[in-house]
Amino acid sequence: MAASVAVGIPLAACGSGHETGTINIYTNADAGAITKTASAACTKESGGKYKLKVHILPKAADDQRLQLARRLAGNDSGLDLMGLDVVWTAEFANAGWVEPVPDELAAKVQQTTLGGPLSSALWKTDDDSEKRLYAIPAWSNTQLLWYRPDLMKQYLGTTKAPTTWDEMLEATEKIRKAGGPSWIMEQGAQYEGLMVWFNSVLISAGGSVVDPDDATKQTLNDTPEHRAATLKALQILKSVATAPGHDPSITNADETAGRLGMESGKAAFQINWPFVFASMRSNAAAGDVPFFKEMTKYSSLLTSEPEDSALGEVNDLVRTKFEFAPYPGVSAGTPARSTIGGLNIGVASTSKQKALAFEAAECLTTPASQKIYAIDGGNPPVLKSLYDDKDFKAAYPMGDIIGEQLAAGRAATRPASPVYQSISTLVTATLSPVGSWDPESMVDKLADQVQKAIDGKGLIP
């Protein structure tokens, strides 16, 4: 679908060609600064073999994808490397827009990369005999459960985090009845965050949106077991969105709203990415978190941008009021599956210097580069070895949980499909406003919408 759409769009602002030895990489706006830092290091390391030039894509993911599609459809030879959202692999591979990773490099990547990020870069086109690597993972991400241990102690007599959604709902109800803050912050607005929430709970319940081995088949209601998993996931979403004392703005909430709800003191729990830890630390030190005035004694330290190794004492204090735990599961004793985010680096099929581009891509995903992305940019690494690195551990107190949730068997990837964007658009439109529907009837409605997306029908909700 994207290929046909892109062909019909004027190829405004496309490059006029390539310059030998200059490797152009296009990446998202949020990653611009750290990509420039890593690119400068790789350019220097190449000894004059190549020069990496960073181009910034728009901030919104849909706009990033559209600009890349325009350039690729227009055969832009000045496009060498692409920062690819983890959900684009199938679409770009099927369209012939991204080069498969050479076997020798692919083998190295597969040996050193955590299973979740690795799976996001694998795809099997009609010309492939089996799944193969179409991009190199650069960084990843996973959501955690964030909670107030002080509230837990005050109202429940424990600081142990709930391990399931049901336990969390039970805890918030007890806190609410006792007069405490009871919101559970989640991403319930009609956008990709809602897809991430549904997908995580669905896979944790034993279900999936599409068949992992056949993207032409939806698996929301194709078997009794899959129907039961979908129903359970929908029941959980509805329970969170409609519980007594729920966040009244959950149907419009995104990651920032979740962070602010927690920092304002209105929430007991939050599902969010690791960036919220640094936010709580800095905002509490600035005096902007009403329940955490103890942090203000570190205001001068944090405004001086200290090294992560100097933050041990500060982080310990943060965790007395803002703690983290693994993503909540569906069933007690069964680890949850948290949907991953992140970015992969692919070599464009339009590049006139593919071999050199792959050399640059390999440099941009080395341990040294990934430490830049992680420590300077807040994007967890994909290399297994870095989770034992002392600098990473100092910057990420929650690093062990992140590593566990990115491993094979624990990480959840969004549906691997060439039409993922259509699937996500229809799923989030169907689920919105979140919790306003009957879970039983929603199972079939949702399955019908996913099949329409797969079949190329009803793409405008």
PDB file of C-alpha atoms in Angstrom, residues 218-408:
ATOM      1  CA  GLN A 218      -5.464 -12.474  11.868  1.00  0.00           C
ATOM      2  CA  THR A 219      -5.377 -14.497  15.086  1.00  0.00           C
ATOM      3  CA  LEU A 220      -7.695 -12.600  17.391  1.00  0.00           C
ATOM      4  CA  ASN A 221     -10.608 -15.048  17.161  1.00  0.00           C
ATOM      5  CA  ASP A 222      -9.497 -17.845  14.827  1.00  0.00           C
ATOM      6  CA  THR A 223      -9.345 -20.437  17.655  1.00  0.00           C
ATOM      7  CA  PRO A 224     -11.087 -20.728  21.034  1.00  0.00           C
ATOM      8  CA  GLU A 225      -7.756 -20.171  22.763  1.00  0.00           C
ATOM      9  CA  HIS A 226      -7.005 -17.036  20.783  1.00  0.00           C
ATOM     10  CA  ARG A 227     -10.515 -15.688  21.341  1.00  0.00           C
ATOM     11  CA  ALA A 228     -10.120 -16.217  25.099  1.00  0.00           C
ATOM     12  CA  ALA A 229      -6.778 -14.359  25.096  1.00  0.00           C
ATOM     13  CA  THR A 230      -8.247 -11.437  23.140  1.00  0.00           C
ATOM     14  CA  LEU A 231     -11.259 -11.285  25.432  1.00  0.00           C
ATOM     15  CA  LYS A 232      -9.056 -11.273  28.535  1.00  0.00           C
ATOM     16  CA  ALA A 233      -6.908  -8.460  27.121  1.00  0.00           C
ATOM     17  CA  LEU A 234      -9.970  -6.368  26.328  1.00  0.00           C
ATOM     18  CA  GLN A 235     -11.426  -6.980  29.780  1.00  0.00           C
ATOM     19  CA  ILE A 236      -8.212  -5.692  31.349  1.00  0.00           C
ATOM     20  CA  LEU A 237      -8.179  -2.547  29.211  1.00  0.00           C
ATOM     21  CA  LYS A 238     -11.799  -1.844  30.082  1.00  0.00           C
ATOM     22  CA  SER A 239     -11.218  -2.481  33.788  1.00  0.00           C
ATOM     23  CA  VAL A 240      -8.331  -0.012  33.924  1.00  0.00           C
ATOM     24  CA  ALA A 241     -10.194   2.624  31.911  1.00  0.00           C
ATOM     25  CA  THR A 242     -13.415   2.416  33.933  1.00  0.00           C
ATOM     26  CA  ALA A 243     -12.285   1.460  37.449  1.00  0.00           C
ATOM     27  CA  PRO A 244     -13.562   3.605  40.345  1.00  0.00           C
ATOM     28  CA  GLY A 245     -11.010   6.367  40.773  1.00  0.00           C
ATOM     29  CA  HIS A 246      -9.563   5.942  37.263  1.00  0.00           C
ATOM     30  CA  ASP A 247      -7.738   8.713  35.409  1.00  0.00           C
ATOM     31  CA  PRO A 248     -10.649  10.784  34.029  1.00  0.00           C
ATOM     32  CA  SER A 249      -8.571  11.770  30.984  1.00  0.00           C
ATOM     33  CA  ILE A 250      -7.357   8.283  30.087  1.00  0.00           C
ATOM     34  CA  THR A 251      -9.064   8.348  26.683  1.00  0.00           C
ATOM     35  CA  ASN A 252      -6.821  11.280  25.750  1.00  0.00           C
ATOM     36  CA  ALA A 253      -3.688  10.233  27.628  1.00  0.00           C
ATOM     37  CA  ASP A 254      -0.245   9.736  26.082  1.00  0.00           C
ATOM     38  CA  GLU A 255       3.214   9.159  27.595  1.00  0.00           C
ATOM     39  CA  THR A 256       3.594  12.772  28.697  1.00  0.00           C
ATOM     40  CA  ALA A 257       0.188  12.783  30.376  1.00  0.00           C
ATOM     41  CA  GLY A 258       1.199   9.628  32.225  1.00  0.00           C
ATOM     42  CA  ARG A 259       4.395  11.211  33.454  1.00  0.00           C
ATOM     43  CA  LEU A 260       2.627  14.364  34.595  1.00  0.00           C
ATOM     44  CA  GLY A 261      -0.162  12.434  36.319  1.00  0.00           C
ATOM     45  CA  MET A 262       2.418  10.640  38.405  1.00  0.00           C
ATOM     46  CA  GLU A 263       4.497  13.721  39.177  1.00  0.00           C
ATOM     47  CA  SER A 264       1.383  15.672  40.215  1.00  0.00           C
ATOM     48  CA  GLY A 265       0.667  13.114  42.956  1.00  0.00           C
ATOM     49  CA  LYS A 266      -2.661  11.963  41.487  1.00  0.00           C
ATOM     50  CA  ALA A 267      -1.498   8.488  40.444  1.00  0.00           C
ATOM     51  CA  ALA A 268      -0.370   5.425  42.347  1.00  0.00           C
ATOM     52  CA  PHE A 269       0.836   3.514  39.275  1.00  0.00           C
ATOM     53  CA  GLN A 270       2.091   4.289  35.812  1.00  0.00           C
ATOM     54  CA  ILE A 271       2.978   2.235  32.737  1.00  0.00           C
ATOM     55  CA  ASN A 272       5.633   4.061  30.785  1.00  0.00           C
ATOM     56  CA  TRP A 273       9.086   4.037  29.204  1.00  0.00           C
ATOM     57  CA  PRO A 274      12.281   4.513  31.269  1.00  0.00           C
ATOM     58  CA  PHE A 275      12.553   8.245  30.497  1.00  0.00           C
ATOM     59  CA  VAL A 276      10.145   8.963  33.364  1.00  0.00           C
ATOM     60  CA  PHE A 277      12.796   8.121  35.969  1.00  0.00           C
ATOM     61  CA  ALA A 278      15.115  10.969  34.954  1.00  0.00           C
ATOM     62  CA  SER A 279      12.111  13.273  34.661  1.00  0.00           C
ATOM     63  CA  MET A 280      10.963  12.517  38.196  1.00  0.00           C
ATOM     64  CA  ARG A 281      14.503  13.009  39.490  1.00  0.00           C
ATOM     65  CA  SER A 282      15.044  16.403  37.865  1.00  0.00           C
ATOM     66  CA  ASN A 283      11.542  17.786  38.398  1.00  0.00           C
ATOM     67  CA  ALA A 284      11.458  16.721  42.052  1.00  0.00           C
ATOM     68  CA  ALA A 285      14.856  18.341  42.606  1.00  0.00           C
ATOM     69  CA  ALA A 286      13.457  21.536  41.074  1.00  0.00           C
ATOM     70  CA  GLY A 287      10.601  21.461  43.583  1.00  0.00           C
ATOM     71  CA  ASP A 288       7.918  20.663  41.015  1.00  0.00           C
ATOM     72  CA  VAL A 289       6.747  17.373  42.572  1.00  0.00           C
ATOM     73  CA  PRO A 290       4.480  18.170  45.541  1.00  0.00           C
ATOM     74  CA  PHE A 291       4.946  14.879  47.406  1.00  0.00           C
ATOM     75  CA  PHE A 292       8.731  14.774  47.029  1.00  0.00           C
ATOM     76  CA  LYS A 293      10.236  17.896  48.575  1.00  0.00           C
ATOM     77  CA  GLU A 294      13.136  15.868  49.975  1.00  0.00           C
ATOM     78  CA  MET A 295      14.701  15.903  46.511  1.00  0.00           C
ATOM     79  CA  THR A 296      15.214  19.663  46.476  1.00  0.00           C
ATOM     80  CA  LYS A 297      18.471  19.277  48.398  1.00  0.00           C
ATOM     81  CA  TYR A 298      19.958  17.923  45.167  1.00  0.00           C
ATOM     82  CA  SER A 299      18.826  20.833  43.000  1.00  0.00           C
ATOM     83  CA  SER A 300      22.295  22.334  42.558  1.00  0.00           C
ATOM     84  CA  LEU A 301      23.843  18.938  41.789  1.00  0.00           C
ATOM     85  CA  LEU A 302      21.323  18.081  39.080  1.00  0.00           C
ATOM     86  CA  THR A 303      21.470  21.483  37.391  1.00  0.00           C
ATOM     87  CA  SER A 304      25.234  20.970  36.945  1.00  0.00           C
ATOM     88  CA  GLU A 305      24.709  17.889  34.735  1.00  0.00           C
ATOM     89  CA  PRO A 306      26.670  15.435  36.886  1.00  0.00           C
ATOM     90  CA  GLU A 307      28.144  12.184  35.634  1.00  0.00           C
ATOM     91  CA  ASP A 308      25.802   9.207  35.992  1.00  0.00           C
ATOM     92  CA  SER A 309      28.330   7.565  38.324  1.00  0.00           C
ATOM     93  CA  ALA A 310      27.743  10.422  40.790  1.00  0.00           C
ATOM     94  CA  LEU A 311      23.997   9.844  40.961  1.00  0.00           C
ATOM     95  CA  GLY A 312      23.904   6.680  43.051  1.00  0.00           C
ATOM     96  CA  GLU A 313      22.785   8.418  46.256  1.00  0.00           C
ATOM     97  CA  VAL A 314      20.289  10.574  44.338  1.00  0.00           C
ATOM     98  CA  ASN A 315      18.774   7.572  42.553  1.00  0.00           C
ATOM     99  CA  ASP A 316      18.408   5.725  45.841  1.00  0.00           C
ATOM    100  CA  LEU A 317      16.368   8.615  47.220  1.00  0.00           C
ATOM    101  CA  VAL A 318      14.208   8.776  44.086  1.00  0.00           C
ATOM    102  CA  ARG A 319      13.330   5.126  44.529  1.00  0.00           C
ATOM    103  CA  THR A 320      11.871   5.783  47.993  1.00  0.00           C
ATOM    104  CA  LYS A 321       9.010   7.650  46.294  1.00  0.00           C
ATOM    105  CA  PHE A 322       9.179   6.441  42.693  1.00  0.00           C
ATOM    106  CA  GLU A 323      10.070   2.807  42.139  1.00  0.00           C
ATOM    107  CA  PHE A 324      10.064   0.501  39.137  1.00  0.00           C
ATOM    108  CA  ALA A 325       9.066  -3.115  38.558  1.00  0.00           C
ATOM    109  CA  PRO A 326       8.518  -5.481  35.617  1.00  0.00           C
ATOM    110  CA  TYR A 327       5.559  -4.885  33.316  1.00  0.00           C
ATOM    111  CA  PRO A 328       2.411  -6.365  34.921  1.00  0.00           C
ATOM    112  CA  GLY A 329       1.295  -9.802  33.786  1.00  0.00           C
ATOM    113  CA  VAL A 330      -2.121 -11.263  33.090  1.00  0.00           C
ATOM    114  CA  SER A 331      -1.793 -14.428  35.162  1.00  0.00           C
ATOM    115  CA  ALA A 332       0.067 -14.823  38.440  1.00  0.00           C
ATOM    116  CA  GLY A 333       3.355 -16.649  37.957  1.00  0.00           C
ATOM    117  CA  THR A 334       3.511 -15.996  34.205  1.00  0.00           C
ATOM    118  CA  PRO A 335       5.931 -13.224  33.195  1.00  0.00           C
ATOM    119  CA  ALA A 336       4.416 -10.439  31.137  1.00  0.00           C
ATOM    120  CA  ARG A 337       5.418  -9.577  27.579  1.00  0.00           C
ATOM    121  CA  SER A 338       6.085  -5.879  27.056  1.00  0.00           C
ATOM    122  CA  THR A 339       5.932  -4.409  23.549  1.00  0.00           C
ATOM    123  CA  ILE A 340       9.294  -3.036  22.479  1.00  0.00           C
ATOM    124  CA  GLY A 341      10.123   0.210  20.765  1.00  0.00           C
ATOM    125  CA  GLY A 342      13.379   1.308  19.219  1.00  0.00           C
ATOM    126  CA  LEU A 343      15.184   1.926  15.962  1.00  0.00           C
ATOM    127  CA  ASN A 344      16.978  -0.220  13.399  1.00  0.00           C
ATOM    128  CA  ILE A 345      19.440   0.972  10.769  1.00  0.00           C
ATOM    129  CA  GLY A 346      18.858  -0.200   7.203  1.00  0.00           C
ATOM    130  CA  VAL A 347      20.735   0.276   3.936  1.00  0.00           C
ATOM    131  CA  ALA A 348      18.541   1.796   1.248  1.00  0.00           C
ATOM    132  CA  SER A 349      18.164  -0.115  -1.999  1.00  0.00           C
ATOM    133  CA  THR A 350      18.676   3.185  -3.827  1.00  0.00           C
ATOM    134  CA  SER A 351      22.193   3.652  -2.437  1.00  0.00           C
ATOM    135  CA  LYS A 352      25.052   3.604  -4.952  1.00  0.00           C
ATOM    136  CA  GLN A 353      27.555   2.565  -2.287  1.00  0.00           C
ATOM    137  CA  LYS A 354      25.873  -0.239  -0.381  1.00  0.00           C
ATOM    138  CA  ALA A 355      29.037  -2.016   0.806  1.00  0.00           C
ATOM    139  CA  LEU A 356      30.377   1.194   2.311  1.00  0.00           C
ATOM    140  CA  ALA A 357      26.967   1.951   3.811  1.00  0.00           C
ATOM    141  CA  PHE A 358      26.972  -1.413   5.586  1.00  0.00           C
ATOM    142  CA  GLU A 359      30.433  -0.647   7.018  1.00  0.00           C
ATOM    143  CA  ALA A 360      29.096   2.623   8.379  1.00  0.00           C
ATOM    144  CA  ALA A 361      25.975   0.908   9.715  1.00  0.00           C
ATOM    145  CA  GLU A 362      28.125  -1.631  11.548  1.00  0.00           C
ATOM    146  CA  CYS A 363      30.094   1.192  13.171  1.00  0.00           C
ATOM    147  CA  LEU A 364      26.876   2.974  14.161  1.00  0.00           C
ATOM    148  CA  THR A 365      25.777  -0.118  16.085  1.00  0.00           C
ATOM    149  CA  THR A 366      29.000  -0.989  17.931  1.00  0.00           C
ATOM    150  CA  PRO A 367      29.115  -1.005  21.749  1.00  0.00           C
ATOM    151  CA  ALA A 368      30.701   2.453  21.701  1.00  0.00           C
ATOM    152  CA  SER A 369      27.898   3.880  19.560  1.00  0.00           C
ATOM    153  CA  GLN A 370      25.195   2.163  21.582  1.00  0.00           C
ATOM    154  CA  LYS A 371      26.607   3.644  24.800  1.00  0.00           C
ATOM    155  CA  ILE A 372      26.145   7.076  23.229  1.00  0.00           C
ATOM    156  CA  TYR A 373      22.526   6.264  22.374  1.00  0.00           C
ATOM    157  CA  ALA A 374      21.882   4.856  25.850  1.00  0.00           C
ATOM    158  CA  ILE A 375      23.718   7.265  28.138  1.00  0.00           C
ATOM    159  CA  ASP A 376      23.411  10.490  26.135  1.00  0.00           C
ATOM    160  CA  GLY A 377      20.091   9.750  24.471  1.00  0.00           C
ATOM    161  CA  GLY A 378      18.189   7.590  26.958  1.00  0.00           C
ATOM    162  CA  ASN A 379      17.670   4.717  24.499  1.00  0.00           C
ATOM    163  CA  PRO A 380      18.426   1.261  25.964  1.00  0.00           C
ATOM    164  CA  PRO A 381      21.016  -0.772  24.021  1.00  0.00           C
ATOM    165  CA  VAL A 382      20.338  -3.974  22.103  1.00  0.00           C
ATOM    166  CA  LEU A 383      23.702  -5.627  22.751  1.00  0.00           C
ATOM    167  CA  LYS A 384      23.634  -8.236  25.500  1.00  0.00           C
ATOM    168  CA  SER A 385      27.131  -7.328  26.709  1.00  0.00           C
ATOM    169  CA  LEU A 386      26.274  -3.711  27.537  1.00  0.00           C
ATOM    170  CA  TYR A 387      23.886  -4.711  30.311  1.00  0.00           C
ATOM    171  CA  ASP A 388      26.953  -5.589  32.391  1.00  0.00           C
ATOM    172  CA  ASP A 389      28.732  -2.342  31.529  1.00  0.00           C
ATOM    173  CA  LYS A 390      29.409  -0.182  34.607  1.00  0.00           C
ATOM    174  CA  ASP A 391      28.574   3.093  32.858  1.00  0.00           C
ATOM    175  CA  PHE A 392      25.270   1.714  31.635  1.00  0.00           C
ATOM    176  CA  LYS A 393      24.427   0.350  35.077  1.00  0.00           C
ATOM    177  CA  ALA A 394      25.110   3.746  36.645  1.00  0.00           C
ATOM    178  CA  ALA A 395      22.799   5.474  34.167  1.00  0.00           C
ATOM    179  CA  TYR A 396      20.069   2.828  34.305  1.00  0.00           C
ATOM    180  CA  PRO A 397      19.178   1.594  37.811  1.00  0.00           C
ATOM    181  CA  MET A 398      16.387  -0.374  36.117  1.00  0.00           C
ATOM    182  CA  GLY A 399      18.776  -1.876  33.541  1.00  0.00           C
ATOM    183  CA  ASP A 400      18.428  -5.496  34.665  1.00  0.00           C
ATOM    184  CA  ILE A 401      14.646  -5.421  34.200  1.00  0.00           C
ATOM    185  CA  ILE A 402      15.014  -3.766  30.800  1.00  0.00           C
ATOM    186  CA  GLY A 403      17.465  -6.443  29.676  1.00  0.00           C
ATOM    187  CA  GLU A 404      15.174  -9.220  30.869  1.00  0.00           C
ATOM    188  CA  GLN A 405      12.162  -7.733  29.073  1.00  0.00           C
ATOM    189  CA  LEU A 406      14.111  -7.336  25.800  1.00  0.00           C
ATOM    190  CA  ALA A 407      15.230 -10.959  25.781  1.00  0.00           C
ATOM    191  CA  ALA A 408      13.748 -13.637  23.547  1.00  0.00           C
TER     192      ALA A 408
END
